[in-house]
Amino acid sequence: MKKGLFGASVSAILIPSVYLLVSIILFVFGARTGIAKISEQSSALNDAKKTQGVLQQKESLLRQIETEVNSQVDILANVVPEKNPALTMISQIKNLAAVSGITITTFKIGAQNDAGVVSFVDLSYDADGALTSIIPFLNTVKTLAPISTLDTAKINQQGGLASANVRIRVYFAGYPTKLPSLTEAVNELTGEEKTLLDSLSGLSLPTFTTLTPQEPTVRESPFN
Amino acid sequence: MAAINLLPTDISPKGPVVKISNLIKNLAVISFVLFLLTALGLLAVFVLNSVQIRSLNESSEELKTSIKSLETTEQGLVLVRDRLSKAKLVLADESGGEEAAGLGTITAALPGSVALTEAVISKNVLETTFVATDSQGLTVLMARIISQEAFSKVELVSFSFNPNTGYIPSFSMKVK
């Protein structure tokens, strides 16, 4: 009888205890798993929000600058060209000399230097004219595109005629080959970049002539 | 309706055991209800988040397509930024530009009795030689050179006098 009494009491406590234990285990397991999943999902949600924010900003900026960027590219691709701009610079100097009343007698193109981030080529020329024209001419060369710096200049004046032997350094650089990742943020030009762009936009750009292709014609025989 | 208990009364659980048993039962029910509520709550958050993520991903895909259609503009912007950084490097390079500008200021409207015979412009240094046929012209030249703020150092390298040509001063000037 005692055993039966003990068994009933134990059952009365044990069975609800098992229910309680199972409930607690379910609660703990469920809560832990659920919270971990939710936390993982929240992180994914935040990433998705961030990505969307970046994409929205990028798309908006690109639409905003769509019209102006082409003209900026045209200017800057001439200011710092992709390839050796020595011939373009010679043409620019010749045009400027013609306007300034200067005679350019010789041009010499040095070997190009590709060692740095920006490559350059040295260009030497001899210029004859009045001193009052030659010095402003030297100062105006820096307003020409492609971008150049005055390396050395030797000026001699005799009998009212001045001659100058000038060496300038003309710069160029290869174009970037990679676009940033699609989800990478793109910022508009900074104030400093805009100021620089404005000053570079003032440079005289070279003019290029596009020749229209012509159909082949029948060549006349030179022996007739 | 009266409760029927077919168990012999002497083997049925007594007072405190029943209380503890009831308490445990209640706790079990409460914890199960809590489990259900928590599970439902978490499920709801999970579903909401899933819907939101899917919507964001769809919107991002649309934006990516739109950005791809603007690839030329993006290339342009990258090129513009790249060229500007290169131009900045070039402009930071030393050049004889300031020296040439300084020479321009010195030689602008010199008196007729003074002439520049030789000038060498290089990075940071400007060397000049003048001829002044009279001392008045020489004074004007000196005053002009000294008043040049662009030059931090002006050195009189040589000074000679030739009765046939006049005074011949040579200067070496350094930009700030």
Coordinates of C-alpha atoms in Angstrom, one line a residue:
Chain A
M1 CA 0.0 0.0 0.0
K2 CA 2.9 2.2 0.9
K3 CA 4.4 1.6 -2.5
G4 CA 1.1 2.4 -4.3
L5 CA 0.9 5.6 -2.3
F6 CA 4.4 6.6 -3.2
G7 CA 3.8 5.7 -6.9
A8 CA 0.7 7.9 -7.1
S9 CA 2.4 10.9 -5.5
V10 CA 5.4 10.6 -7.7
S11 CA 3.2 10.3 -10.8
A12 CA 1.2 13.3 -9.7
I13 CA 4.4 15.4 -9.7
L14 CA 6.5 13.5 -12.4
I15 CA 4.0 13.7 -15.3
P16 CA 3.4 17.5 -15.1
S17 CA 7.1 17.9 -14.5
V18 CA 7.8 16.1 -17.8
Y19 CA 5.3 18.4 -19.5
L20 CA 6.9 21.4 -17.9
L21 CA 10.4 20.2 -18.9
V22 CA 9.3 19.5 -22.5
S23 CA 7.7 23.0 -22.7
I24 CA 10.8 24.7 -21.3
I25 CA 13.0 22.7 -23.7
L26 CA 10.7 23.6 -26.6
F27 CA 10.7 27.2 -25.6
V28 CA 14.4 27.5 -25.2
F29 CA 15.2 25.6 -28.4
G30 CA 12.5 27.4 -30.4
A31 CA 13.5 30.8 -29.0
R32 CA 17.3 30.2 -29.6
T33 CA 16.8 28.9 -33.1
G34 CA 14.2 31.6 -34.0
I35 CA 16.2 34.5 -32.6
A36 CA 19.4 33.3 -34.5
K37 CA 17.4 33.1 -37.7
I38 CA 15.8 36.5 -37.2
S39 CA 19.2 38.0 -36.3
E40 CA 20.7 36.5 -39.5
Q41 CA 17.7 37.8 -41.5
S42 CA 18.0 41.2 -39.9
S43 CA 21.6 41.4 -41.0
A44 CA 20.6 40.4 -44.5
L45 CA 17.8 43.0 -44.4
N46 CA 20.2 45.7 -43.3
D47 CA 22.6 44.7 -46.1
A48 CA 19.8 44.8 -48.6
K49 CA 18.7 48.2 -47.4
K50 CA 22.3 49.5 -47.6
T51 CA 22.8 48.1 -51.1
Q52 CA 19.5 49.6 -52.2
G53 CA 20.5 53.0 -50.7
V54 CA 23.8 52.9 -52.6
L55 CA 22.2 51.9 -55.8
Q56 CA 19.5 54.6 -55.5
Q57 CA 22.2 57.2 -54.8
K58 CA 24.3 56.0 -57.7
E59 CA 21.4 55.8 -60.2
S60 CA 20.3 59.3 -59.2
L61 CA 23.8 60.8 -59.5
L62 CA 24.4 59.2 -62.8
R63 CA 21.1 60.5 -64.2
Q64 CA 21.9 63.9 -62.8
I65 CA 25.3 64.1 -64.5
E66 CA 24.4 62.3 -67.7
T67 CA 24.3 65.4 -69.8
E68 CA 27.3 67.2 -68.5
V69 CA 29.8 64.3 -68.2
N70 CA 30.3 63.9 -71.9
S71 CA 31.6 67.5 -72.4
Q72 CA 33.8 67.1 -69.3
V73 CA 35.3 63.9 -70.8
D74 CA 35.9 65.7 -74.1
I75 CA 37.8 68.4 -72.3
L76 CA 39.8 66.2 -69.9
A77 CA 40.7 63.6 -72.5
N78 CA 42.4 66.4 -74.4
V79 CA 44.0 68.0 -71.3
V80 CA 45.6 64.7 -70.2
P81 CA 45.4 62.5 -73.2
E82 CA 45.7 58.7 -73.3
K83 CA 48.6 58.6 -75.8
N84 CA 51.8 60.5 -76.5
P85 CA 50.5 64.0 -77.4
A86 CA 53.7 65.4 -78.8
L87 CA 52.3 65.9 -82.3
T88 CA 49.1 67.5 -80.9
M89 CA 51.3 69.9 -78.9
I90 CA 53.4 70.8 -81.9
S91 CA 50.2 71.7 -83.7
Q92 CA 49.0 73.8 -80.8
I93 CA 52.3 75.6 -80.4
K94 CA 52.4 76.3 -84.2
N95 CA 48.9 77.7 -84.1
L96 CA 49.7 79.9 -81.1
A97 CA 53.0 81.0 -82.7
A98 CA 51.1 82.1 -85.8
V99 CA 48.7 84.2 -83.8
S100 CA 51.5 85.6 -81.6
G101 CA 53.8 86.6 -84.5
I102 CA 56.5 84.1 -83.5
T103 CA 58.4 81.9 -85.9
I104 CA 59.1 78.4 -84.8
T105 CA 62.2 77.1 -86.5
T106 CA 62.8 73.6 -85.1
F107 CA 60.9 71.1 -83.1
K108 CA 62.5 68.1 -81.3
I109 CA 60.6 65.4 -79.6
G110 CA 62.4 63.5 -76.8
A111 CA 61.8 59.9 -75.7
Q112 CA 58.7 59.4 -73.7
N113 CA 59.0 58.5 -70.0
D114 CA 56.5 56.0 -68.7
A115 CA 58.0 55.5 -65.3
G116 CA 55.5 57.4 -63.1
V117 CA 51.8 57.4 -62.7
V118 CA 51.7 60.1 -65.4
S119 CA 53.9 59.7 -68.4
F120 CA 55.5 62.6 -70.2
V121 CA 57.5 63.5 -73.2
D122 CA 59.9 66.4 -73.6
L123 CA 59.4 68.7 -76.5
S124 CA 62.0 71.3 -77.5
Y125 CA 61.6 74.1 -80.0
D126 CA 63.3 77.2 -81.1
A127 CA 61.3 80.4 -81.4
D128 CA 62.2 83.7 -83.0
G129 CA 60.4 87.0 -82.7
A130 CA 60.2 90.2 -80.7
L131 CA 61.0 89.8 -77.0
T132 CA 57.7 91.5 -76.2
S133 CA 56.0 88.6 -78.0
I134 CA 58.2 85.7 -76.9
I135 CA 57.8 86.1 -73.2
P136 CA 54.0 86.3 -73.3
F137 CA 54.1 83.4 -75.8
L138 CA 56.0 81.3 -73.2
N139 CA 53.4 82.2 -70.6
T140 CA 50.5 81.3 -73.0
V141 CA 51.8 77.9 -73.8
K142 CA 50.7 76.7 -70.4
T143 CA 47.1 77.6 -71.3
L144 CA 47.2 75.1 -74.1
A145 CA 45.9 71.5 -73.9
P146 CA 47.4 68.9 -73.5
I147 CA 48.7 70.0 -70.1
S148 CA 52.4 70.9 -70.1
T149 CA 55.0 72.5 -67.9
L150 CA 57.9 74.7 -68.8
D151 CA 61.1 72.9 -68.2
T152 CA 63.7 75.3 -69.4
A153 CA 63.9 78.3 -71.7
K154 CA 67.0 80.2 -72.9
I155 CA 66.3 83.5 -74.4
N156 CA 68.8 85.7 -76.2
Q157 CA 68.1 89.1 -77.6
Q158 CA 70.3 90.9 -80.1
G159 CA 69.5 93.8 -82.4
G160 CA 65.8 93.9 -81.3
L161 CA 65.3 90.2 -82.3
A162 CA 64.9 87.6 -79.6
S163 CA 65.4 83.9 -80.0
A164 CA 64.4 81.3 -77.5
N165 CA 65.3 77.7 -77.1
V166 CA 62.5 76.2 -75.0
R167 CA 61.9 72.7 -73.6
I168 CA 58.5 71.8 -72.3
R169 CA 57.2 68.7 -70.7
V170 CA 53.9 67.4 -72.1
Y171 CA 51.9 64.9 -70.0
F172 CA 49.7 61.9 -70.8
A173 CA 48.4 58.9 -69.0
G174 CA 46.6 55.6 -69.9
Y175 CA 42.9 55.5 -69.3
P176 CA 41.5 53.5 -66.3
T177 CA 40.6 50.0 -67.3
K178 CA 38.3 49.0 -64.5
L179 CA 34.9 50.3 -63.5
P180 CA 34.0 50.2 -59.8
S181 CA 31.7 47.4 -58.7
L182 CA 28.0 47.8 -59.5
T183 CA 27.2 48.1 -55.8
E184 CA 30.0 50.4 -55.0
A185 CA 29.0 54.0 -54.1
V186 CA 29.9 56.7 -56.5
N187 CA 30.3 60.3 -55.3
E188 CA 30.0 63.4 -57.2
L189 CA 33.0 65.6 -57.8
T190 CA 34.3 67.4 -54.7
G191 CA 34.6 71.1 -54.5
E192 CA 38.4 70.9 -55.2
E193 CA 37.8 68.7 -58.2
K194 CA 35.2 71.1 -59.6
T195 CA 37.6 74.0 -59.1
L196 CA 40.3 72.2 -60.9
L197 CA 37.9 71.1 -63.7
D198 CA 36.9 74.8 -64.1
S199 CA 40.5 75.9 -64.5
L200 CA 41.3 73.1 -66.9
S201 CA 38.2 73.9 -68.9
G202 CA 39.8 77.2 -69.7
L203 CA 42.7 75.6 -71.6
S204 CA 42.7 75.9 -75.4
L205 CA 41.8 72.5 -76.8
P206 CA 43.3 71.2 -80.0
T207 CA 41.1 71.1 -83.0
F208 CA 41.0 67.9 -85.0
T209 CA 39.8 67.5 -88.6
T210 CA 37.8 64.5 -89.5
L211 CA 38.4 63.5 -93.0
T212 CA 35.4 62.0 -94.8
P213 CA 36.2 58.7 -96.5
Q214 CA 36.2 58.8 -100.3
E215 CA 35.4 56.1 -102.8
P216 CA 38.3 54.8 -104.7
T217 CA 38.6 56.4 -108.1
V218 CA 40.1 55.2 -111.4
R219 CA 43.7 56.2 -111.4
E220 CA 44.9 57.8 -114.6
S221 CA 47.8 56.1 -116.3
P222 CA 50.9 58.3 -115.9
F223 CA 52.3 57.0 -119.3
N224 CA 49.5 58.5 -121.5
Chain B
M1 CA -21.6 17.5 -11.3
A2 CA -19.7 15.7 -8.6
A3 CA -16.2 14.5 -9.3
I4 CA -15.9 10.8 -9.5
N5 CA -12.7 9.2 -8.1
L6 CA -12.6 5.5 -8.4
L7 CA -9.2 5.2 -6.8
P8 CA -9.1 4.1 -3.2
T9 CA -8.8 7.3 -1.1
D10 CA -5.8 5.9 0.8
I11 CA -3.6 5.7 -2.4
S12 CA -4.6 9.0 -3.9
P13 CA -2.1 11.9 -3.5
K14 CA -2.5 14.0 -0.5
G15 CA -2.5 17.7 0.2
P16 CA 1.0 19.2 -0.5
V17 CA 1.6 16.7 -3.4
V18 CA -1.6 17.9 -5.1
K19 CA -0.6 21.5 -4.6
I20 CA 2.8 21.0 -6.1
S21 CA 1.4 18.9 -8.9
N22 CA -1.2 21.7 -9.7
L23 CA 1.6 24.3 -9.6
I24 CA 3.8 22.3 -12.0
K25 CA 0.8 21.7 -14.3
N26 CA 0.1 25.4 -14.4
L27 CA 3.7 26.3 -15.0
A28 CA 3.8 23.7 -17.8
V29 CA 0.7 25.2 -19.4
I30 CA 2.1 28.8 -19.1
S31 CA 5.5 27.8 -20.5
F32 CA 3.8 26.0 -23.4
V33 CA 1.6 29.0 -24.1
L34 CA 4.7 31.2 -24.0
F35 CA 6.5 28.9 -26.4
L36 CA 3.5 29.1 -28.8
L37 CA 3.4 32.9 -28.5
T38 CA 7.1 33.2 -29.0
A39 CA 7.1 30.8 -32.0
L40 CA 4.2 32.7 -33.6
G41 CA 5.9 36.1 -33.0
L42 CA 9.2 34.9 -34.4
L43 CA 7.4 33.4 -37.4
A44 CA 5.6 36.6 -38.0
V45 CA 8.8 38.6 -37.9
F46 CA 10.5 36.1 -40.1
V47 CA 7.8 36.3 -42.7
L48 CA 7.7 40.1 -42.6
N49 CA 11.5 40.3 -43.0
S50 CA 11.4 37.8 -45.8
V51 CA 8.8 39.8 -47.7
Q52 CA 10.8 43.0 -47.1
I53 CA 14.1 41.4 -48.2
R54 CA 12.5 40.0 -51.4
S55 CA 11.0 43.4 -52.1
L56 CA 14.3 45.2 -51.6
N57 CA 16.1 42.6 -53.7
E58 CA 13.6 43.1 -56.6
S59 CA 14.0 46.9 -56.3
S60 CA 17.8 46.5 -56.3
E61 CA 17.7 44.4 -59.4
E62 CA 15.7 47.0 -61.1
L63 CA 18.2 49.7 -60.0
K64 CA 21.1 47.6 -61.2
T65 CA 19.5 47.3 -64.6
S66 CA 19.0 51.0 -64.7
I67 CA 22.6 51.6 -63.6
K68 CA 23.9 49.3 -66.3
S69 CA 22.0 51.3 -68.9
L70 CA 24.0 54.4 -67.6
E71 CA 27.3 52.6 -67.8
T72 CA 28.7 55.1 -70.4
T73 CA 28.0 57.9 -67.9
E74 CA 29.7 56.0 -65.1
Q75 CA 32.7 55.3 -67.4
G76 CA 32.7 59.1 -68.1
L77 CA 32.7 60.0 -64.4
V78 CA 35.5 57.5 -63.6
L79 CA 37.5 58.9 -66.5
V80 CA 36.9 62.5 -65.4
R81 CA 38.0 61.8 -61.8
D82 CA 41.0 59.9 -63.1
R83 CA 42.1 62.7 -65.4
L84 CA 41.6 65.3 -62.7
S85 CA 43.8 63.3 -60.3
K86 CA 46.5 63.1 -63.0
A87 CA 46.2 66.8 -63.8
K88 CA 46.6 67.6 -60.1
L89 CA 49.8 65.6 -60.0
V90 CA 51.1 67.4 -63.0
L91 CA 50.2 70.8 -61.6
A92 CA 52.0 69.9 -58.4
D93 CA 55.2 69.2 -60.4
E94 CA 57.9 71.9 -60.4
S95 CA 58.0 74.0 -63.5
G96 CA 59.5 77.2 -64.8
G97 CA 56.0 78.8 -65.2
E98 CA 56.3 81.2 -62.3
E99 CA 59.8 82.3 -63.4
A100 CA 58.5 83.0 -66.9
A101 CA 55.6 85.0 -65.5
G102 CA 58.1 86.9 -63.3
L103 CA 60.3 87.7 -66.3
G104 CA 57.2 88.9 -68.1
T105 CA 56.5 91.4 -65.3
I106 CA 60.1 92.6 -65.1
T107 CA 60.5 93.2 -68.9
A108 CA 57.0 94.7 -69.3
A109 CA 57.5 98.4 -70.2
L110 CA 61.2 98.7 -69.5
P111 CA 62.6 102.1 -70.2
G112 CA 64.1 102.4 -73.7
S113 CA 67.6 102.5 -72.3
V114 CA 67.3 99.0 -70.8
A115 CA 67.2 95.8 -72.7
L116 CA 67.3 92.1 -71.8
T117 CA 70.1 90.4 -73.5
E118 CA 69.9 86.9 -72.0
A119 CA 67.5 85.0 -69.8
V120 CA 67.6 81.4 -68.6
I121 CA 64.4 80.0 -67.1
S122 CA 64.6 76.8 -65.2
K123 CA 62.7 75.2 -62.4
N124 CA 62.9 77.6 -59.4
V125 CA 65.6 79.9 -60.9
L126 CA 65.6 82.7 -63.3
E127 CA 68.9 84.1 -64.5
T128 CA 68.9 87.3 -66.5
T129 CA 71.4 89.7 -68.0
F130 CA 70.4 93.2 -69.0
V131 CA 72.1 96.1 -70.7
A132 CA 71.4 99.6 -69.5
T133 CA 72.8 102.4 -71.5
D134 CA 72.4 105.0 -68.7
S135 CA 72.3 105.0 -65.0
Q136 CA 68.7 106.2 -64.9
G137 CA 67.5 103.1 -66.8
L138 CA 69.7 101.0 -64.4
T139 CA 67.9 102.5 -61.4
V140 CA 64.5 101.8 -62.9
L141 CA 65.5 98.2 -63.6
M142 CA 66.9 97.6 -60.1
A143 CA 63.7 99.1 -58.5
R144 CA 61.5 96.9 -60.6
I145 CA 63.5 93.7 -59.8
I146 CA 63.5 94.5 -56.1
S147 CA 59.8 95.2 -56.1
Q148 CA 59.0 91.8 -57.5
E149 CA 57.1 89.9 -54.8
A150 CA 57.2 86.7 -56.8
F151 CA 60.9 86.2 -56.1
S152 CA 62.1 85.3 -52.6
K153 CA 65.7 85.8 -53.4
V154 CA 67.4 88.1 -55.8
E155 CA 71.1 87.8 -56.3
L156 CA 73.3 90.2 -58.3
V157 CA 75.6 87.7 -59.9
S158 CA 77.8 90.2 -61.8
F159 CA 77.9 93.8 -62.7
S160 CA 80.1 95.4 -65.3
F161 CA 80.4 98.5 -67.3
N162 CA 81.4 98.8 -70.9
P163 CA 81.7 102.3 -72.3
N164 CA 80.4 101.1 -75.7
T165 CA 77.3 99.3 -74.4
G166 CA 76.7 100.6 -70.9
Y167 CA 76.0 98.8 -67.6
I168 CA 75.6 95.0 -67.7
P169 CA 74.0 93.6 -64.6
S170 CA 73.3 89.8 -64.2
F171 CA 70.8 88.5 -61.7
S172 CA 69.8 85.2 -60.3
M173 CA 66.3 85.1 -58.9
K174 CA 64.5 82.4 -57.0
V175 CA 60.8 82.0 -56.7
K176 CA 59.2 81.7 -53.2

